[in-house]
Amino acid sequence: MRRQGLFVILMTFAGLVFLYAPIVTMMVLSFNSSRLVTVWGGFSLHWYRELLNNEALLDGAWLSIEIAALSATAAVVLGTLAGFVLSRFGAFRGKVAMAGMVSAPLVMPEVITGLSLLLLFVAMEELIGWPAGRGITTLVLSHATFCMAYVAIVVQSRLAQMDGVLEEAALDLGARPWRAFLDVTLPMLAPALISGWLLAFTLSFDDLVISSFVSGPGSSTLPMLIFSKVRLGVSPDVNALATIMITIVAACVFLYAWRASTRLGRRKSGAAGTQPSGA
Amino acid sequence: MTANAHLEQPARAAPGTPRNGSPQQFGRQAVTAVPMLWLLVFFALPFVFVMKISLAEADIAVPPYTALLTWVDNKILSIHIDLSKYLFLFEDSLYLAAYLGSLKIAAVSTIFCLFIAFPIALFIARQKPETRIFWLALVMLPFWTSMLLRVYAWIGILQSNGIINSVLLELGLIHEPLALLQTDFAVYLGIIYSYLPFMVLPLYATLEKLDETLIEASADLGARPTTSFLTVTLPLALPGVVAGCVMVFVPAVGEFVIPALMGGPDTLMIGRVLWDEFFSNRDWPMASAVAIVMLIVLVVPVMLLRSRGRHSLGHG
């Protein structure tokens, strides 16, 4: 660890205040019994009760969970294959194109992705009659596509840390490639697959723009419902919803960070001296 | 160890590279084909349809555009290509203003993000490895939560009867509420706020691998901290700077949610124009033409540039 300059420390704390002030404000306001942002009417769980009685919002939340789970699962399968192929198969025809297509969704403006997928689904329905109409199917296909990019990146970075010696050993001992993948590569990839799935789940669950293009009547996801509510102005039950969602995410993220940190500490104390500093 | 530059790992021969025509070779091709076909169908192919529909005319029909190819009397194949959408894009100053406005807002926001994110990334990279991950989690947590809700959080703060205005009124610094929301200022703020984690992560990934002895060496040789930052740290962090700027700039140009919720009626951004053409005017060909021009002018060049500075989102 290096000594930190005063400027760096001040800027970091200012940055963190900037990141968290709005979130904390929203969380505090979710317990405000007054509808007004500026009047503290006393502590109350009123908006949470309101939220639990809002059938439309709960249906939307359930639909979003369903879509996110399906999309994340598909994205993990596809993203793992893509990541594995790109980092373990050496050179092959179309590798550059595939690498480009895997990473492009990370920066592609969402309005373009949404529009292009919708036009694809409309054309497919005309040509082959599938997917019929727009709804859960089109939402899952779209979300799986942009989420697989993130999973592929996570998997690739994990594979880059593993040097492949164990896989080679398995192959030398006569395992078929498929067995070596299932018995050796996949267990070592497991942490990356879990974080990839969670990342894909949250990205799908939070998506508004792409979903708005490819969803149909009766398949309004939670972000779409929130957006139409928020467009009409501040509504305190959205504060309550945001507080619940952020608390869940924060718990998961810090649990993960804590586990990763203790693992790192253990490895370091177990192999003192062999671990290059800063690795 | 970070996940940077993994895409550019030297191509390693897979263990026991199989012969042509062997069952292993077949297996490899099958494993490659699945993600490849998926990406071709759901990522590449859609752009063909965007291109096609941008050349059609809007029509009151389902779907709302005309066919490019039609059979006349079942004998002659007639082709209707309509370039008027593209001409209109250049004639109507609204579109040009929206493209330029988006580029400006995205560029300024990217620079602000870079200045705010750099000290944070440097701070985290200089922590002990065990504590780094907590700081990183703290910065990345907003990235894992809904951007829509984070933008919404600002509305309560900025609106005319929001927190900032009431505090200023209470203190007597102003006598009537400032217009903070629905201004360009709010859009800048929203974009910088929402995209900051995307800048911190690639910067951190390069700074973490930076060899600190080089900075010590420059200090030993008499460089002031500012000099060694400018001549050692910054050039070495350049791949992260490029990756971070692309991660912020490109999506910000096409941003829709932030200008829609925080911008005013005269905040022109191209993502919002595309959305309105599609959802309000139901002019699918016009929306497609807007998308094609955005792709050609912006996304493709930046992505080509980006292939030098890879980044990763695998941390956090």
CSV table of C-alpha atoms in Angstrom, one decimal, chain A:
chain,number,residue,atom,x,y,z
A,1,MET,CA,0.0,0.0,0.0
A,2,ARG,CA,1.3,3.4,-0.9
A,3,ARG,CA,0.8,6.6,1.0
A,4,GLN,CA,-2.3,8.4,-0.4
A,5,GLY,CA,-2.0,12.1,-1.4
A,6,LEU,CA,-4.5,14.4,0.4
A,7,PHE,CA,-6.0,15.4,-3.0
A,8,VAL,CA,-6.7,11.8,-3.9
A,9,ILE,CA,-8.3,11.1,-0.5
A,10,LEU,CA,-10.5,14.2,-0.6
A,11,MET,CA,-11.6,13.5,-4.2
A,12,THR,CA,-12.4,9.9,-3.4
A,13,PHE,CA,-14.6,10.9,-0.5
A,14,ALA,CA,-16.3,13.6,-2.5
A,15,GLY,CA,-16.9,11.1,-5.2
A,16,LEU,CA,-18.5,8.6,-2.8
A,17,VAL,CA,-20.7,11.3,-1.3
A,18,PHE,CA,-21.8,12.2,-4.8
A,19,LEU,CA,-22.6,8.5,-5.5
A,20,TYR,CA,-24.4,7.9,-2.3
A,21,ALA,CA,-26.2,11.1,-1.4
A,22,PRO,CA,-29.1,10.6,-3.7
A,23,ILE,CA,-29.5,6.9,-2.8
A,24,VAL,CA,-29.4,7.7,0.9
A,25,THR,CA,-31.9,10.5,0.5
A,26,MET,CA,-34.3,8.2,-1.3
A,27,MET,CA,-34.0,5.6,1.4
A,28,VAL,CA,-34.7,8.1,4.1
A,29,LEU,CA,-37.7,9.5,2.2
A,30,SER,CA,-39.2,6.1,1.9
A,31,PHE,CA,-39.9,6.2,5.6
A,32,ASN,CA,-41.3,9.7,5.5
A,33,SER,CA,-45.1,9.7,6.2
A,34,SER,CA,-45.4,13.0,4.3
A,35,ARG,CA,-45.8,13.0,0.5
A,36,LEU,CA,-43.6,16.1,0.2
A,37,VAL,CA,-39.9,15.6,-0.2
A,38,THR,CA,-39.1,18.6,2.0
A,39,VAL,CA,-41.4,18.0,4.9
A,40,TRP,CA,-40.6,15.3,7.5
A,41,GLY,CA,-43.9,14.0,8.6
A,42,GLY,CA,-42.5,11.4,10.9
A,43,PHE,CA,-41.4,7.8,10.5
A,44,SER,CA,-43.9,5.6,8.8
A,45,LEU,CA,-44.1,2.4,6.8
A,46,HIS,CA,-47.1,3.7,4.9
A,47,TRP,CA,-45.4,3.6,1.5
A,48,TYR,CA,-44.3,0.0,2.0
A,49,ARG,CA,-47.9,-0.9,2.8
A,50,GLU,CA,-49.0,1.0,-0.3
A,51,LEU,CA,-46.4,-0.9,-2.3
A,52,LEU,CA,-47.6,-4.3,-1.1
A,53,ASN,CA,-51.2,-3.4,-2.1
A,54,ASN,CA,-50.2,-2.3,-5.6
A,55,GLU,CA,-51.1,-5.4,-7.6
A,56,ALA,CA,-49.9,-4.0,-11.0
A,57,LEU,CA,-46.5,-3.3,-9.6
A,58,LEU,CA,-46.2,-6.6,-7.9
A,59,ASP,CA,-47.3,-8.4,-11.1
A,60,GLY,CA,-44.6,-6.4,-13.0
A,61,ALA,CA,-42.0,-7.4,-10.4
A,62,TRP,CA,-42.9,-11.0,-10.7
A,63,LEU,CA,-42.8,-10.9,-14.5
A,64,SER,CA,-39.4,-9.2,-14.3
A,65,ILE,CA,-38.0,-11.8,-11.9
A,66,GLU,CA,-39.2,-14.6,-14.2
A,67,ILE,CA,-37.7,-13.0,-17.3
A,68,ALA,CA,-34.5,-12.2,-15.5
A,69,ALA,CA,-34.1,-15.8,-14.3
A,70,LEU,CA,-34.7,-17.3,-17.7
A,71,SER,CA,-32.5,-14.7,-19.5
A,72,ALA,CA,-29.7,-15.1,-17.0
A,73,THR,CA,-29.7,-18.8,-17.3
A,74,ALA,CA,-29.6,-18.7,-21.1
A,75,ALA,CA,-27.0,-16.0,-21.0
A,76,VAL,CA,-24.7,-18.1,-18.7
A,77,VAL,CA,-24.9,-21.0,-21.1
A,78,LEU,CA,-24.3,-18.9,-24.2
A,79,GLY,CA,-21.8,-16.6,-22.6
A,80,THR,CA,-19.8,-19.5,-21.1
A,81,LEU,CA,-19.6,-21.2,-24.5
A,82,ALA,CA,-18.5,-17.9,-26.2
A,83,GLY,CA,-16.0,-17.1,-23.5
A,84,PHE,CA,-14.5,-20.6,-23.6
A,85,VAL,CA,-14.3,-20.7,-27.4
A,86,LEU,CA,-12.6,-17.3,-27.5
A,87,SER,CA,-10.0,-18.0,-24.9
A,88,ARG,CA,-9.3,-21.7,-25.3
A,89,PHE,CA,-9.8,-22.6,-28.9
A,90,GLY,CA,-6.8,-20.7,-30.3
A,91,ALA,CA,-7.3,-19.2,-33.7
A,92,PHE,CA,-10.3,-20.1,-35.9
A,93,ARG,CA,-12.2,-18.7,-38.7
A,94,GLY,CA,-14.6,-16.0,-37.6
A,95,LYS,CA,-12.9,-15.4,-34.2
A,96,VAL,CA,-12.5,-11.7,-34.8
A,97,ALA,CA,-16.1,-11.4,-35.8
A,98,MET,CA,-17.2,-13.3,-32.8
A,99,ALA,CA,-15.0,-11.3,-30.4
A,100,GLY,CA,-16.5,-8.1,-31.9
A,101,MET,CA,-20.1,-9.3,-31.6
A,102,VAL,CA,-19.5,-10.5,-28.0
A,103,SER,CA,-18.2,-7.2,-26.8
A,104,ALA,CA,-20.3,-4.8,-28.9
A,105,PRO,CA,-23.4,-5.0,-26.8
A,106,LEU,CA,-21.5,-3.6,-23.9
A,107,VAL,CA,-21.3,-0.2,-25.5
A,108,MET,CA,-24.2,-0.3,-28.1
A,109,PRO,CA,-26.7,2.4,-27.3
A,110,GLU,CA,-29.8,0.7,-26.0
A,111,VAL,CA,-32.2,2.4,-28.3
A,112,ILE,CA,-30.4,0.9,-31.3
A,113,THR,CA,-30.3,-2.6,-29.8
A,114,GLY,CA,-34.0,-2.4,-28.9
A,115,LEU,CA,-35.1,-1.1,-32.3
A,116,SER,CA,-33.0,-3.6,-34.2
A,117,LEU,CA,-34.3,-6.6,-32.2
A,118,LEU,CA,-37.9,-5.5,-32.5
A,119,LEU,CA,-37.5,-5.2,-36.3
A,120,LEU,CA,-35.9,-8.7,-36.3
A,121,PHE,CA,-38.8,-10.2,-34.4
A,122,VAL,CA,-41.4,-8.5,-36.7
A,123,ALA,CA,-39.6,-9.9,-39.8
A,124,MET,CA,-39.2,-13.4,-38.2
A,125,GLU,CA,-42.9,-13.5,-37.4
A,126,GLU,CA,-43.7,-12.6,-41.0
A,127,LEU,CA,-41.3,-15.1,-42.5
A,128,ILE,CA,-41.5,-18.2,-40.2
A,129,GLY,CA,-44.4,-17.3,-37.8
A,130,TRP,CA,-42.2,-17.4,-34.7
A,131,PRO,CA,-42.0,-15.8,-32.2
A,132,ALA,CA,-45.8,-15.2,-32.5
A,133,GLY,CA,-46.4,-11.7,-31.1
A,134,ARG,CA,-44.3,-10.0,-28.6
A,135,GLY,CA,-44.1,-10.9,-24.9
A,136,ILE,CA,-42.0,-13.0,-22.6
A,137,THR,CA,-40.4,-14.9,-25.5
A,138,THR,CA,-39.1,-11.9,-27.2
A,139,LEU,CA,-38.0,-10.3,-23.9
A,140,VAL,CA,-36.0,-13.3,-22.9
A,141,LEU,CA,-34.4,-13.7,-26.3
A,142,SER,CA,-33.3,-10.0,-26.3
A,143,HIS,CA,-32.1,-10.0,-22.7
A,144,ALA,CA,-30.2,-13.2,-23.1
A,145,THR,CA,-28.4,-11.7,-26.1
A,146,PHE,CA,-27.1,-8.5,-24.3
A,147,CYS,CA,-26.5,-10.3,-21.0
A,148,MET,CA,-24.4,-13.1,-22.7
A,149,ALA,CA,-21.8,-10.4,-23.6
A,150,TYR,CA,-21.3,-9.6,-19.9
A,151,VAL,CA,-21.1,-13.3,-19.0
A,152,ALA,CA,-18.6,-14.0,-21.7
A,153,ILE,CA,-16.4,-11.2,-20.4
A,154,VAL,CA,-16.5,-12.5,-16.8
A,155,VAL,CA,-15.8,-16.1,-18.0
A,156,GLN,CA,-12.9,-15.0,-20.3
A,157,SER,CA,-11.3,-13.1,-17.4
A,158,ARG,CA,-11.6,-16.1,-15.2
A,159,LEU,CA,-10.2,-18.4,-17.9
A,160,ALA,CA,-7.3,-16.0,-18.4
A,161,GLN,CA,-6.4,-16.5,-14.7
A,162,MET,CA,-6.5,-20.3,-15.0
A,163,ASP,CA,-3.6,-21.5,-17.2
A,164,GLY,CA,-5.2,-24.7,-18.5
A,165,VAL,CA,-2.6,-27.0,-17.1
A,166,LEU,CA,-5.2,-29.1,-15.3
A,167,GLU,CA,-7.3,-29.4,-18.4
A,168,GLU,CA,-4.2,-30.6,-20.3
A,169,ALA,CA,-3.5,-33.1,-17.5
A,170,ALA,CA,-7.0,-34.5,-17.8
A,171,LEU,CA,-6.7,-34.8,-21.5
A,172,ASP,CA,-3.3,-36.5,-21.2
A,173,LEU,CA,-4.8,-39.0,-18.8
A,174,GLY,CA,-7.3,-39.9,-21.5
A,175,ALA,CA,-10.3,-37.8,-20.7
A,176,ARG,CA,-12.4,-36.8,-23.6
A,177,PRO,CA,-12.6,-33.1,-24.2
A,178,TRP,CA,-16.2,-33.0,-23.1
A,179,ARG,CA,-15.4,-34.8,-19.8
A,180,ALA,CA,-12.4,-32.6,-19.2
A,181,PHE,CA,-14.6,-29.6,-19.6
A,182,LEU,CA,-17.3,-30.9,-17.3
A,183,ASP,CA,-15.0,-32.3,-14.6
A,184,VAL,CA,-12.2,-29.8,-14.6
A,185,THR,CA,-13.0,-26.5,-16.3
A,186,LEU,CA,-16.6,-26.1,-15.2
A,187,PRO,CA,-15.9,-26.6,-11.4
A,188,MET,CA,-13.1,-24.1,-11.6
A,189,LEU,CA,-15.3,-21.7,-13.5
A,190,ALA,CA,-18.1,-22.0,-11.0
A,191,PRO,CA,-17.5,-18.7,-9.1
A,192,ALA,CA,-17.4,-16.8,-12.4
A,193,LEU,CA,-20.6,-18.5,-13.6
A,194,ILE,CA,-22.4,-17.5,-10.3
A,195,SER,CA,-21.3,-13.9,-10.6
A,196,GLY,CA,-22.1,-13.9,-14.3
A,197,TRP,CA,-25.6,-15.2,-13.6
A,198,LEU,CA,-26.1,-12.6,-10.9
A,199,LEU,CA,-24.8,-9.8,-13.2
A,200,ALA,CA,-27.1,-11.0,-16.0
A,201,PHE,CA,-30.0,-11.2,-13.7
A,202,THR,CA,-29.7,-7.7,-12.4
A,203,LEU,CA,-29.0,-6.3,-16.0
A,204,SER,CA,-32.2,-8.0,-17.3
A,205,PHE,CA,-34.2,-7.1,-14.2
A,206,ASP,CA,-33.3,-3.4,-14.5
A,207,ASP,CA,-33.6,-3.0,-18.3
A,208,LEU,CA,-36.1,-0.5,-19.5
A,209,VAL,CA,-35.2,0.7,-23.0
A,210,ILE,CA,-34.7,-2.7,-24.8
A,211,SER,CA,-37.8,-4.1,-23.0
A,212,SER,CA,-39.9,-1.2,-24.1
A,213,PHE,CA,-39.2,-2.0,-27.7
A,214,VAL,CA,-39.6,-5.8,-27.6
A,215,SER,CA,-42.5,-6.2,-25.1
A,216,GLY,CA,-46.1,-6.6,-26.1
A,217,PRO,CA,-49.4,-5.7,-24.6
A,218,GLY,CA,-49.8,-7.3,-21.2
A,219,SER,CA,-46.1,-7.9,-20.7
A,220,SER,CA,-45.0,-4.7,-18.9
A,221,THR,CA,-41.9,-5.3,-16.8
A,222,LEU,CA,-41.3,-3.6,-13.5
A,223,PRO,CA,-38.9,-0.9,-14.9
A,224,MET,CA,-41.6,-0.1,-17.6
A,225,LEU,CA,-44.2,0.4,-14.9
A,226,ILE,CA,-41.8,2.5,-12.8
A,227,PHE,CA,-40.9,4.6,-15.8
A,228,SER,CA,-44.5,5.5,-16.6
A,229,LYS,CA,-45.1,6.3,-12.9
A,230,VAL,CA,-42.0,8.4,-12.5
A,231,ARG,CA,-42.8,10.4,-15.7
A,232,LEU,CA,-45.9,11.7,-13.9
A,233,GLY,CA,-43.8,12.9,-11.0
A,234,VAL,CA,-42.3,11.7,-7.7
A,235,SER,CA,-44.3,9.0,-6.0
A,236,PRO,CA,-43.2,7.9,-2.6
A,237,ASP,CA,-43.9,4.2,-3.1
A,238,VAL,CA,-41.2,4.2,-5.7
A,239,ASN,CA,-38.8,5.3,-2.9
A,240,ALA,CA,-39.9,2.3,-0.9
A,241,LEU,CA,-39.4,-0.1,-3.8
A,242,ALA,CA,-36.0,1.4,-4.5
A,243,THR,CA,-35.0,1.0,-0.9
A,244,ILE,CA,-36.0,-2.7,-0.9
A,245,MET,CA,-34.1,-3.4,-4.2
A,246,ILE,CA,-31.0,-1.5,-3.2
A,247,THR,CA,-30.9,-3.2,0.2
A,248,ILE,CA,-31.0,-6.7,-1.4
A,249,VAL,CA,-28.3,-5.8,-3.9
A,250,ALA,CA,-26.1,-4.2,-1.3
A,251,ALA,CA,-26.4,-7.3,1.0
A,252,CYS,CA,-25.4,-9.5,-1.9
A,253,VAL,CA,-22.5,-7.3,-3.1
A,254,PHE,CA,-21.0,-6.9,0.4
A,255,LEU,CA,-21.4,-10.6,1.2
A,256,TYR,CA,-19.5,-11.4,-2.0
A,257,ALA,CA,-16.8,-8.8,-1.2
A,258,TRP,CA,-16.4,-10.1,2.3
A,259,ARG,CA,-16.0,-13.7,1.1
A,260,ALA,CA,-13.6,-12.7,-1.6
A,261,SER,CA,-11.6,-10.7,0.9
A,262,THR,CA,-11.3,-13.5,3.5
A,263,ARG,CA,-10.4,-16.0,0.7
A,264,LEU,CA,-7.6,-13.6,-0.4
A,265,GLY,CA,-6.4,-13.1,3.2
A,266,ARG,CA,-6.3,-16.9,3.7
A,267,ARG,CA,-4.4,-17.5,0.5
A,268,LYS,CA,-2.0,-14.8,1.4
A,269,SER,CA,-1.3,-16.1,4.9
A,270,GLY,CA,-1.2,-19.7,3.7
A,271,ALA,CA,1.4,-19.0,1.0
A,272,ALA,CA,3.4,-16.1,2.5
A,273,GLY,CA,6.1,-15.0,0.2
A,274,THR,CA,5.0,-17.0,-2.8
A,275,GLN,CA,2.3,-14.5,-3.7
A,276,PRO,CA,3.6,-11.7,-5.7
A,277,SER,CA,2.6,-8.4,-4.1
A,278,GLY,CA,-0.3,-6.6,-5.6
A,279,ALA,CA,-1.6,-9.7,-7.4
